[in-house]
Amino acid sequence: MTNFASLSVMRLIGYIFPLITLPYLARVIGVDGFGEIAFAAAVMIYFETFTNFGFNYTATRDIARIKNDTLLVSKIFSNVLFSKIILMLISVIVLGFCVYFIPFMYDKRVLLLITFLYIPGHIIFPDWFFQAQEKMVYITILNFISKLIFTLLVFIVIKEPSDYTLYPLLTACGYWMSGIIAMYIILKRFGVKLILPSWNDITETIKGSKNMFVSLFLPNLYTNFSTIILRVYGGSAATGIYSNGFRFISLSDQLFEVFSRTFFPFLSRRIDKHKIYVIISGFISVLASLMLFLLSDLIVDIFYTEEFKDSALVIKIMSICPIALFLMNTYGPNYLVW
């Protein structure tokens, strides 16, 4: 029950804080600013997925099965942490190459490099560890801290349209702060020790998660590439309209993603309870899709200015996404990976 309560509070936090800043940002940075932010975020998703490399599922599964063995937990945690750092360093090299040799990325090099800063923040905020330990309350508290810091800084720092480049920097600050606290809790509260892994340990860890990485990377390949293509050929305004409609789809997706990953440690031990999970998540996904479709115009009227009105059509078209995500998570990570 504690994990369910923590999940509910975390989702509430995940919805409330972005909705507080959204009307303000819509007025200050406008549709063009949102378009540039969405473009940079879409590019970073590839590097984030590569850095995570499916560990959020495979490491969660592995630790959930031996969570009372501190030595083995420390070894798995260290292997994953250092593997992510290696993958991040590779990402830095690739990003640098792209930024300086691809013209449309070179033009936005400052924004892209700033946006990349939240990836190391993700690394030092290992939410997968708390999920494996089924201690979602820690994620809830740290998520609250991150969102609170970000929200306060938005109103303090962002004052004019050109400040849109500060948006990803503020996001990174929130992750870094909560990540530092998370690492302290893991090392002190859970008694995990950092063990310097061998190169063989790192390569084996990466190899062991390659199938999960492929299954997660391929959907991102086409979903985020559409944003990049839209920015290149449609401009920042069209990207801003699309991204702000998709923002509410993403909020619902985050609900199911966390719901899925909350059940993941339990289902990795009790796959016989999978049918109950299917019924619960299936009902919620259908309800979410209906609400998004029916309330799309009202959502845009409340949270956006007139220049964002076409975002309602985006919400209507993509309101099927919660059902699609339900099918992917229910019969993918929460069934095949156990």
PDB file of N, CA, C and O in Angstrom, residues 209-270:
ATOM      1  N   SER A 209      21.978  -6.204 -21.156  1.00  0.00           N
ATOM      2  CA  SER A 209      20.805  -5.332 -21.292  1.00  0.00           C
ATOM      3  C   SER A 209      20.547  -4.919 -22.734  1.00  0.00           C
ATOM      4  O   SER A 209      19.664  -4.091 -22.993  1.00  0.00           O
ATOM      5  N   LYS A 210      21.284  -5.490 -23.682  1.00  0.00           N
ATOM      6  CA  LYS A 210      21.184  -5.021 -25.068  1.00  0.00           C
ATOM      7  C   LYS A 210      19.811  -5.279 -25.676  1.00  0.00           C
ATOM      8  O   LYS A 210      19.312  -4.457 -26.459  1.00  0.00           O
ATOM      9  N   ASN A 211      19.179  -6.409 -25.346  1.00  0.00           N
ATOM     10  CA  ASN A 211      17.858  -6.692 -25.910  1.00  0.00           C
ATOM     11  C   ASN A 211      16.811  -5.692 -25.421  1.00  0.00           C
ATOM     12  O   ASN A 211      15.965  -5.223 -26.195  1.00  0.00           O
ATOM     13  N   MET A 212      16.882  -5.348 -24.120  1.00  0.00           N
ATOM     14  CA  MET A 212      15.959  -4.352 -23.581  1.00  0.00           C
ATOM     15  C   MET A 212      16.226  -2.982 -24.204  1.00  0.00           C
ATOM     16  O   MET A 212      15.298  -2.228 -24.509  1.00  0.00           O
ATOM     17  N   PHE A 213      17.490  -2.651 -24.417  1.00  0.00           N
ATOM     18  CA  PHE A 213      17.837  -1.377 -25.045  1.00  0.00           C
ATOM     19  C   PHE A 213      17.216  -1.269 -26.430  1.00  0.00           C
ATOM     20  O   PHE A 213      16.628  -0.238 -26.778  1.00  0.00           O
ATOM     21  N   VAL A 214      17.333  -2.321 -27.221  1.00  0.00           N
ATOM     22  CA  VAL A 214      16.782  -2.307 -28.580  1.00  0.00           C
ATOM     23  C   VAL A 214      15.275  -2.118 -28.535  1.00  0.00           C
ATOM     24  O   VAL A 214      14.697  -1.337 -29.303  1.00  0.00           O
ATOM     25  N   SER A 215      14.602  -2.817 -27.614  1.00  0.00           N
ATOM     26  CA  SER A 215      13.141  -2.731 -27.527  1.00  0.00           C
ATOM     27  C   SER A 215      12.675  -1.349 -27.097  1.00  0.00           C
ATOM     28  O   SER A 215      11.568  -0.919 -27.446  1.00  0.00           O
ATOM     29  N   LEU A 216      13.505  -0.630 -26.336  1.00  0.00           N
ATOM     30  CA  LEU A 216      13.149   0.719 -25.892  1.00  0.00           C
ATOM     31  C   LEU A 216      13.591   1.789 -26.886  1.00  0.00           C
ATOM     32  O   LEU A 216      12.941   2.824 -27.032  1.00  0.00           O
ATOM     33  N   PHE A 217      14.703   1.540 -27.570  1.00  0.00           N
ATOM     34  CA  PHE A 217      15.248   2.547 -28.480  1.00  0.00           C
ATOM     35  C   PHE A 217      14.421   2.674 -29.756  1.00  0.00           C
ATOM     36  O   PHE A 217      14.209   3.784 -30.262  1.00  0.00           O
ATOM     37  N   LEU A 218      13.941   1.563 -30.275  1.00  0.00           N
ATOM     38  CA  LEU A 218      13.215   1.598 -31.545  1.00  0.00           C
ATOM     39  C   LEU A 218      11.958   2.471 -31.493  1.00  0.00           C
ATOM     40  O   LEU A 218      11.724   3.263 -32.414  1.00  0.00           O
ATOM     41  N   PRO A 219      11.116   2.379 -30.418  1.00  0.00           N
ATOM     42  CA  PRO A 219       9.974   3.310 -30.369  1.00  0.00           C
ATOM     43  C   PRO A 219      10.409   4.768 -30.317  1.00  0.00           C
ATOM     44  O   PRO A 219       9.798   5.633 -30.947  1.00  0.00           O
ATOM     45  N   ASN A 220      11.485   5.064 -29.568  1.00  0.00           N
ATOM     46  CA  ASN A 220      11.989   6.438 -29.514  1.00  0.00           C
ATOM     47  C   ASN A 220      12.525   6.907 -30.860  1.00  0.00           C
ATOM     48  O   ASN A 220      12.496   8.095 -31.170  1.00  0.00           O
ATOM     49  N   LEU A 221      13.007   5.956 -31.656  1.00  0.00           N
ATOM     50  CA  LEU A 221      13.585   6.289 -32.953  1.00  0.00           C
ATOM     51  C   LEU A 221      12.575   6.997 -33.843  1.00  0.00           C
ATOM     52  O   LEU A 221      12.892   7.993 -34.498  1.00  0.00           O
ATOM     53  N   TYR A 222      11.331   6.486 -33.849  1.00  0.00           N
ATOM     54  CA  TYR A 222      10.341   7.111 -34.731  1.00  0.00           C
ATOM     55  C   TYR A 222       9.501   8.175 -34.033  1.00  0.00           C
ATOM     56  O   TYR A 222       9.082   9.147 -34.662  1.00  0.00           O
ATOM     57  N   THR A 223       9.249   8.049 -32.721  1.00  0.00           N
ATOM     58  CA  THR A 223       8.420   9.047 -32.045  1.00  0.00           C
ATOM     59  C   THR A 223       9.131  10.390 -31.927  1.00  0.00           C
ATOM     60  O   THR A 223       8.519  11.447 -32.147  1.00  0.00           O
ATOM     61  N   ASN A 224      10.408  10.383 -31.594  1.00  0.00           N
ATOM     62  CA  ASN A 224      11.134  11.641 -31.430  1.00  0.00           C
ATOM     63  C   ASN A 224      11.677  12.176 -32.748  1.00  0.00           C
ATOM     64  O   ASN A 224      11.888  13.381 -32.879  1.00  0.00           O
ATOM     65  N   PHE A 225      11.897  11.297 -33.686  1.00  0.00           N
ATOM     66  CA  PHE A 225      12.413  11.753 -34.978  1.00  0.00           C
ATOM     67  C   PHE A 225      11.398  12.648 -35.675  1.00  0.00           C
ATOM     68  O   PHE A 225      11.775  13.558 -36.422  1.00  0.00           O
ATOM     69  N   SER A 226      10.115  12.416 -35.411  1.00  0.00           N
ATOM     70  CA  SER A 226       9.080  13.258 -36.028  1.00  0.00           C
ATOM     71  C   SER A 226       9.208  14.710 -35.558  1.00  0.00           C
ATOM     72  O   SER A 226       8.993  15.644 -36.337  1.00  0.00           O
ATOM     73  N   THR A 227       9.563  14.901 -34.279  1.00  0.00           N
ATOM     74  CA  THR A 227       9.748  16.252 -33.762  1.00  0.00           C
ATOM     75  C   THR A 227      10.940  16.934 -34.423  1.00  0.00           C
ATOM     76  O   THR A 227      10.890  18.123 -34.773  1.00  0.00           O
ATOM     77  N   ILE A 228      12.022  16.181 -34.595  1.00  0.00           N
ATOM     78  CA  ILE A 228      13.225  16.728 -35.224  1.00  0.00           C
ATOM     79  C   ILE A 228      12.941  17.119 -36.681  1.00  0.00           C
ATOM     80  O   ILE A 228      13.316  18.213 -37.137  1.00  0.00           O
ATOM     81  N   ILE A 229      12.275  16.222 -37.408  1.00  0.00           N
ATOM     82  CA  ILE A 229      11.933  16.501 -38.811  1.00  0.00           C
ATOM     83  C   ILE A 229      11.007  17.705 -38.911  1.00  0.00           C
ATOM     84  O   ILE A 229      11.158  18.571 -39.789  1.00  0.00           O
ATOM     85  N   LEU A 230      10.036  17.783 -37.998  1.00  0.00           N
ATOM     86  CA  LEU A 230       9.099  18.899 -38.005  1.00  0.00           C
ATOM     87  C   LEU A 230       9.823  20.220 -37.776  1.00  0.00           C
ATOM     88  O   LEU A 230       9.520  21.224 -38.425  1.00  0.00           O
ATOM     89  N   ARG A 231      10.780  20.213 -36.858  1.00  0.00           N
ATOM     90  CA  ARG A 231      11.548  21.449 -36.603  1.00  0.00           C
ATOM     91  C   ARG A 231      12.377  21.854 -37.816  1.00  0.00           C
ATOM     92  O   ARG A 231      12.460  23.044 -38.165  1.00  0.00           O
ATOM     93  N   VAL A 232      12.989  20.890 -38.488  1.00  0.00           N
ATOM     94  CA  VAL A 232      13.853  21.193 -39.633  1.00  0.00           C
ATOM     95  C   VAL A 232      13.051  21.731 -40.808  1.00  0.00           C
ATOM     96  O   VAL A 232      13.451  22.713 -41.453  1.00  0.00           O
ATOM     97  N   TYR A 233      11.910  21.117 -41.080  1.00  0.00           N
ATOM     98  CA  TYR A 233      11.147  21.475 -42.280  1.00  0.00           C
ATOM     99  C   TYR A 233       9.906  22.334 -42.000  1.00  0.00           C
ATOM    100  O   TYR A 233       9.413  23.011 -42.903  1.00  0.00           O
ATOM    101  N   GLY A 234       9.400  22.309 -40.756  1.00  0.00           N
ATOM    102  CA  GLY A 234       8.193  23.068 -40.455  1.00  0.00           C
ATOM    103  C   GLY A 234       8.426  24.325 -39.646  1.00  0.00           C
ATOM    104  O   GLY A 234       7.550  25.184 -39.561  1.00  0.00           O
ATOM    105  N   GLY A 235       9.601  24.429 -39.033  1.00  0.00           N
ATOM    106  CA  GLY A 235       9.919  25.611 -38.243  1.00  0.00           C
ATOM    107  C   GLY A 235       9.580  25.444 -36.773  1.00  0.00           C
ATOM    108  O   GLY A 235       8.931  24.474 -36.358  1.00  0.00           O
ATOM    109  N   SER A 236       9.983  26.417 -35.982  1.00  0.00           N
ATOM    110  CA  SER A 236       9.804  26.339 -34.527  1.00  0.00           C
ATOM    111  C   SER A 236       8.347  26.489 -34.104  1.00  0.00           C
ATOM    112  O   SER A 236       7.912  25.892 -33.121  1.00  0.00           O
ATOM    113  N   ALA A 237       7.560  27.280 -34.840  1.00  0.00           N
ATOM    114  CA  ALA A 237       6.151  27.488 -34.463  1.00  0.00           C
ATOM    115  C   ALA A 237       5.350  26.191 -34.581  1.00  0.00           C
ATOM    116  O   ALA A 237       4.607  25.811 -33.671  1.00  0.00           O
ATOM    117  N   ALA A 238       5.510  25.505 -35.722  1.00  0.00           N
ATOM    118  CA  ALA A 238       4.808  24.229 -35.912  1.00  0.00           C
ATOM    119  C   ALA A 238       5.248  23.203 -34.865  1.00  0.00           C
ATOM    120  O   ALA A 238       4.430  22.447 -34.328  1.00  0.00           O
ATOM    121  N   THR A 239       6.537  23.214 -34.544  1.00  0.00           N
ATOM    122  CA  THR A 239       7.053  22.292 -33.538  1.00  0.00           C
ATOM    123  C   THR A 239       6.489  22.626 -32.167  1.00  0.00           C
ATOM    124  O   THR A 239       6.182  21.732 -31.369  1.00  0.00           O
ATOM    125  N   GLY A 240       6.354  23.921 -31.874  1.00  0.00           N
ATOM    126  CA  GLY A 240       5.788  24.341 -30.599  1.00  0.00           C
ATOM    127  C   GLY A 240       4.345  23.915 -30.435  1.00  0.00           C
ATOM    128  O   GLY A 240       3.921  23.463 -29.366  1.00  0.00           O
ATOM    129  N   ILE A 241       3.550  24.046 -31.511  1.00  0.00           N
ATOM    130  CA  ILE A 241       2.143  23.622 -31.473  1.00  0.00           C
ATOM    131  C   ILE A 241       2.045  22.119 -31.252  1.00  0.00           C
ATOM    132  O   ILE A 241       1.272  21.637 -30.417  1.00  0.00           O
ATOM    133  N   TYR A 242       2.845  21.381 -32.003  1.00  0.00           N
ATOM    134  CA  TYR A 242       2.834  19.917 -31.871  1.00  0.00           C
ATOM    135  C   TYR A 242       3.300  19.478 -30.482  1.00  0.00           C
ATOM    136  O   TYR A 242       2.652  18.658 -29.827  1.00  0.00           O
ATOM    137  N   SER A 243       4.407  20.043 -30.019  1.00  0.00           N
ATOM    138  CA  SER A 243       4.981  19.602 -28.743  1.00  0.00           C
ATOM    139  C   SER A 243       4.083  19.919 -27.566  1.00  0.00           C
ATOM    140  O   SER A 243       4.026  19.154 -26.596  1.00  0.00           O
ATOM    141  N   ASN A 244       3.357  21.030 -27.622  1.00  0.00           N
ATOM    142  CA  ASN A 244       2.488  21.373 -26.507  1.00  0.00           C
ATOM    143  C   ASN A 244       1.197  20.574 -26.509  1.00  0.00           C
ATOM    144  O   ASN A 244       0.591  20.383 -25.460  1.00  0.00           O
ATOM    145  N   GLY A 245       0.776  20.107 -27.682  1.00  0.00           N
ATOM    146  CA  GLY A 245      -0.323  19.149 -27.695  1.00  0.00           C
ATOM    147  C   GLY A 245       0.147  17.809 -27.170  1.00  0.00           C
ATOM    148  O   GLY A 245      -0.530  17.154 -26.358  1.00  0.00           O
ATOM    149  N   PHE A 246       1.331  17.423 -27.597  1.00  0.00           N
ATOM    150  CA  PHE A 246       1.897  16.139 -27.164  1.00  0.00           C
ATOM    151  C   PHE A 246       2.277  16.149 -25.689  1.00  0.00           C
ATOM    152  O   PHE A 246       2.381  15.095 -25.067  1.00  0.00           O
ATOM    153  N   ARG A 247       2.469  17.330 -25.118  1.00  0.00           N
ATOM    154  CA  ARG A 247       2.833  17.444 -23.707  1.00  0.00           C
ATOM    155  C   ARG A 247       1.812  16.737 -22.810  1.00  0.00           C
ATOM    156  O   ARG A 247       2.179  16.041 -21.854  1.00  0.00           O
ATOM    157  N   PHE A 248       0.517  16.908 -23.122  1.00  0.00           N
ATOM    158  CA  PHE A 248      -0.509  16.281 -22.286  1.00  0.00           C
ATOM    159  C   PHE A 248      -0.602  14.784 -22.544  1.00  0.00           C
ATOM    160  O   PHE A 248      -0.983  14.020 -21.662  1.00  0.00           O
ATOM    161  N   ILE A 249      -0.247  14.375 -23.746  1.00  0.00           N
ATOM    162  CA  ILE A 249      -0.140  12.940 -24.014  1.00  0.00           C
ATOM    163  C   ILE A 249       1.015  12.368 -23.191  1.00  0.00           C
ATOM    164  O   ILE A 249       0.906  11.281 -22.607  1.00  0.00           O
ATOM    165  N   SER A 250       2.104  13.112 -23.112  1.00  0.00           N
ATOM    166  CA  SER A 250       3.275  12.670 -22.342  1.00  0.00           C
ATOM    167  C   SER A 250       2.962  12.563 -20.858  1.00  0.00           C
ATOM    168  O   SER A 250       3.452  11.659 -20.176  1.00  0.00           O
ATOM    169  N   LEU A 251       2.154  13.498 -20.355  1.00  0.00           N
ATOM    170  CA  LEU A 251       1.788  13.428 -18.941  1.00  0.00           C
ATOM    171  C   LEU A 251       1.038  12.137 -18.633  1.00  0.00           C
ATOM    172  O   LEU A 251       1.278  11.486 -17.611  1.00  0.00           O
ATOM    173  N   SER A 252       0.119  11.759 -19.528  1.00  0.00           N
ATOM    174  CA  SER A 252      -0.607  10.505 -19.316  1.00  0.00           C
ATOM    175  C   SER A 252       0.325   9.309 -19.497  1.00  0.00           C
ATOM    176  O   SER A 252       0.229   8.312 -18.767  1.00  0.00           O
ATOM    177  N   ASP A 253       1.260   9.412 -20.447  1.00  0.00           N
ATOM    178  CA  ASP A 253       2.231   8.335 -20.654  1.00  0.00           C
ATOM    179  C   ASP A 253       3.108   8.133 -19.425  1.00  0.00           C
ATOM    180  O   ASP A 253       3.447   7.002 -19.063  1.00  0.00           O
ATOM    181  N   GLN A 254       3.478   9.241 -18.773  1.00  0.00           N
ATOM    182  CA  GLN A 254       4.300   9.146 -17.573  1.00  0.00           C
ATOM    183  C   GLN A 254       3.562   8.411 -16.465  1.00  0.00           C
ATOM    184  O   GLN A 254       4.172   7.650 -15.699  1.00  0.00           O
ATOM    185  N   LEU A 255       2.251   8.617 -16.396  1.00  0.00           N
ATOM    186  CA  LEU A 255       1.447   7.908 -15.412  1.00  0.00           C
ATOM    187  C   LEU A 255       1.566   6.405 -15.598  1.00  0.00           C
ATOM    188  O   LEU A 255       1.835   5.662 -14.646  1.00  0.00           O
ATOM    189  N   PHE A 256       1.420   5.944 -16.838  1.00  0.00           N
ATOM    190  CA  PHE A 256       1.463   4.501 -17.102  1.00  0.00           C
ATOM    191  C   PHE A 256       2.882   3.960 -17.016  1.00  0.00           C
ATOM    192  O   PHE A 256       3.087   2.794 -16.646  1.00  0.00           O
ATOM    193  N   GLU A 257       3.859   4.788 -17.342  1.00  0.00           N
ATOM    194  CA  GLU A 257       5.247   4.344 -17.259  1.00  0.00           C
ATOM    195  C   GLU A 257       5.631   4.055 -15.809  1.00  0.00           C
ATOM    196  O   GLU A 257       6.227   3.025 -15.493  1.00  0.00           O
ATOM    197  N   VAL A 258       5.280   4.979 -14.917  1.00  0.00           N
ATOM    198  CA  VAL A 258       5.600   4.782 -13.505  1.00  0.00           C
ATOM    199  C   VAL A 258       4.747   3.657 -12.928  1.00  0.00           C
ATOM    200  O   VAL A 258       5.215   2.848 -12.129  1.00  0.00           O
ATOM    201  N   PHE A 259       3.486   3.590 -13.333  1.00  0.00           N
ATOM    202  CA  PHE A 259       2.609   2.507 -12.886  1.00  0.00           C
ATOM    203  C   PHE A 259       3.190   1.160 -13.293  1.00  0.00           C
ATOM    204  O   PHE A 259       3.228   0.206 -12.507  1.00  0.00           O
ATOM    205  N   SER A 260       3.673   1.087 -14.528  1.00  0.00           N
ATOM    206  CA  SER A 260       4.281  -0.137 -15.040  1.00  0.00           C
ATOM    207  C   SER A 260       5.529  -0.508 -14.260  1.00  0.00           C
ATOM    208  O   SER A 260       5.712  -1.651 -13.845  1.00  0.00           O
ATOM    209  N   ARG A 261       6.398   0.476 -14.034  1.00  0.00           N
ATOM    210  CA  ARG A 261       7.657   0.195 -13.367  1.00  0.00           C
ATOM    211  C   ARG A 261       7.481  -0.048 -11.874  1.00  0.00           C
ATOM    212  O   ARG A 261       8.324  -0.669 -11.237  1.00  0.00           O
ATOM    213  N   THR A 262       6.374   0.441 -11.302  1.00  0.00           N
ATOM    214  CA  THR A 262       6.089   0.142  -9.905  1.00  0.00           C
ATOM    215  C   THR A 262       5.742  -1.336  -9.736  1.00  0.00           C
ATOM    216  O   THR A 262       6.150  -1.988  -8.778  1.00  0.00           O
ATOM    217  N   PHE A 263       4.982  -1.860 -10.697  1.00  0.00           N
ATOM    218  CA  PHE A 263       4.594  -3.275 -10.643  1.00  0.00           C
ATOM    219  C   PHE A 263       5.731  -4.203 -11.068  1.00  0.00           C
ATOM    220  O   PHE A 263       5.702  -5.392 -10.746  1.00  0.00           O
ATOM    221  N   PHE A 264       6.716  -3.649 -11.791  1.00  0.00           N
ATOM    222  CA  PHE A 264       7.739  -4.498 -12.393  1.00  0.00           C
ATOM    223  C   PHE A 264       8.489  -5.379 -11.391  1.00  0.00           C
ATOM    224  O   PHE A 264       8.642  -6.584 -11.624  1.00  0.00           O
ATOM    225  N   PRO A 265       8.983  -4.846 -10.248  1.00  0.00           N
ATOM    226  CA  PRO A 265       9.681  -5.723  -9.301  1.00  0.00           C
ATOM    227  C   PRO A 265       8.796  -6.850  -8.769  1.00  0.00           C
ATOM    228  O   PRO A 265       9.248  -7.989  -8.605  1.00  0.00           O
ATOM    229  N   PHE A 266       7.515  -6.516  -8.521  1.00  0.00           N
ATOM    230  CA  PHE A 266       6.592  -7.530  -8.016  1.00  0.00           C
ATOM    231  C   PHE A 266       6.318  -8.606  -9.059  1.00  0.00           C
ATOM    232  O   PHE A 266       6.374  -9.805  -8.782  1.00  0.00           O
ATOM    233  N   LEU A 267       6.071  -8.179 -10.301  1.00  0.00           N
ATOM    234  CA  LEU A 267       5.784  -9.140 -11.363  1.00  0.00           C
ATOM    235  C   LEU A 267       7.008  -9.972 -11.738  1.00  0.00           C
ATOM    236  O   LEU A 267       6.862 -11.091 -12.240  1.00  0.00           O
ATOM    237  N   SER A 268       8.211  -9.440 -11.500  1.00  0.00           N
ATOM    238  CA  SER A 268       9.407 -10.228 -11.776  1.00  0.00           C
ATOM    239  C   SER A 268       9.511 -11.429 -10.845  1.00  0.00           C
ATOM    240  O   SER A 268      10.207 -12.403 -11.150  1.00  0.00           O
ATOM    241  N   ARG A 269       8.777 -11.341  -9.703  1.00  0.00           N
ATOM    242  CA  ARG A 269       8.745 -12.478  -8.765  1.00  0.00           C
ATOM    243  C   ARG A 269       7.440 -13.253  -8.845  1.00  0.00           C
ATOM    244  O   ARG A 269       7.408 -14.453  -8.581  1.00  0.00           O
ATOM    245  N   ARG A 270       6.332 -12.564  -9.203  1.00  0.00           N
ATOM    246  CA  ARG A 270       5.007 -13.205  -9.209  1.00  0.00           C
ATOM    247  C   ARG A 270       4.319 -12.980 -10.556  1.00  0.00           C
ATOM    248  O   ARG A 270       3.337 -12.252 -10.668  1.00  0.00           O
TER     249      ARG A 270
END
